[in-house]
Amino acid sequence: LLSRRQRQMCIRDRSNGGKVNIRYGNNTSYGRISLVAPGTTYPYVATAANGWHAVEIGSKVGWVSGEYSKTI
């Protein structure tokens, strides 16, 4: 098995084909760190109780909705 640090998070396609927000916290009230295209991958950090996933993005930890991401 891979450790959590070795697992990757892949950004899924949105229903409208658009990009996905990576945020400072685990809901939409937090500001955006980045806007990323489907298929982009980031190192996985953790999953919050609300289904949002934490990922390493540069030197920061960002959050993406579980609706638009999956571990690989």
Coordinates of C-alpha atoms in Angstrom, one line a residue:
L1 CA 0.0 0.0 0.0
L2 CA 1.1 3.6 -0.6
S3 CA 1.3 6.0 2.2
R4 CA -0.9 9.0 2.2
R5 CA 2.1 11.2 1.1
Q6 CA 2.7 8.9 -1.9
R7 CA -0.9 8.9 -3.1
Q8 CA -2.0 11.4 -5.7
M9 CA -5.1 13.4 -6.1
C10 CA -6.5 13.8 -9.6
I11 CA -8.8 16.6 -10.5
R12 CA -11.9 15.4 -12.3
D13 CA -13.9 17.0 -15.1
R14 CA -16.6 19.4 -14.0
S15 CA -20.0 18.8 -15.6
N16 CA -19.6 22.1 -17.5
G17 CA -16.0 21.2 -18.6
G18 CA -14.5 24.0 -16.7
K19 CA -11.5 24.3 -14.3
V20 CA -11.6 23.5 -10.6
N21 CA -10.8 25.7 -7.7
I22 CA -8.1 24.8 -5.2
R23 CA -8.9 26.7 -1.9
Y24 CA -7.3 27.7 1.3
G25 CA -9.8 25.8 3.4
N26 CA -12.3 22.9 3.0
N27 CA -15.4 24.8 1.8
T28 CA -16.3 27.4 -0.8
S29 CA -16.1 30.3 1.7
Y30 CA -12.3 30.1 1.6
G31 CA -10.4 32.0 -1.0
R32 CA -8.9 30.4 -4.1
I33 CA -5.2 29.4 -4.3
S34 CA -5.4 28.3 -7.9
L35 CA -7.7 27.3 -10.8
V36 CA -6.7 24.0 -12.3
A37 CA -7.6 21.9 -15.3
P38 CA -9.1 18.4 -15.1
G39 CA -6.4 15.7 -15.2
T40 CA -4.0 17.7 -13.1
T41 CA -2.6 15.7 -10.2
Y42 CA -1.2 16.8 -6.8
P43 CA 0.2 14.9 -3.8
Y44 CA -2.6 13.8 -1.4
V45 CA -2.5 15.0 2.2
A46 CA -5.8 14.1 3.9
T47 CA -9.6 14.1 3.6
A48 CA -11.9 16.2 5.8
A49 CA -15.1 14.9 7.3
N50 CA -17.1 16.9 4.7
G51 CA -15.4 15.1 1.8
W52 CA -12.9 17.8 0.8
H53 CA -9.4 16.6 0.0
A54 CA -6.2 18.4 1.1
V55 CA -3.4 18.4 -1.5
E56 CA 0.1 19.9 -1.7
I57 CA 0.2 22.7 -4.2
G58 CA 3.7 24.3 -4.3
S59 CA 4.7 25.1 -0.7
K60 CA 1.0 25.3 0.4
V61 CA -1.8 22.9 1.4
G62 CA -4.9 23.5 -0.7
W63 CA -8.3 22.0 -0.6
V64 CA -10.5 20.6 -3.4
S65 CA -14.0 19.3 -3.2
G66 CA -14.4 15.5 -3.3
E67 CA -17.0 16.1 -6.0
Y68 CA -14.3 17.2 -8.4
S69 CA -11.4 15.0 -7.3
K70 CA -10.4 11.4 -6.6
T71 CA -7.4 9.6 -5.2
I72 CA -5.3 7.6 -7.6

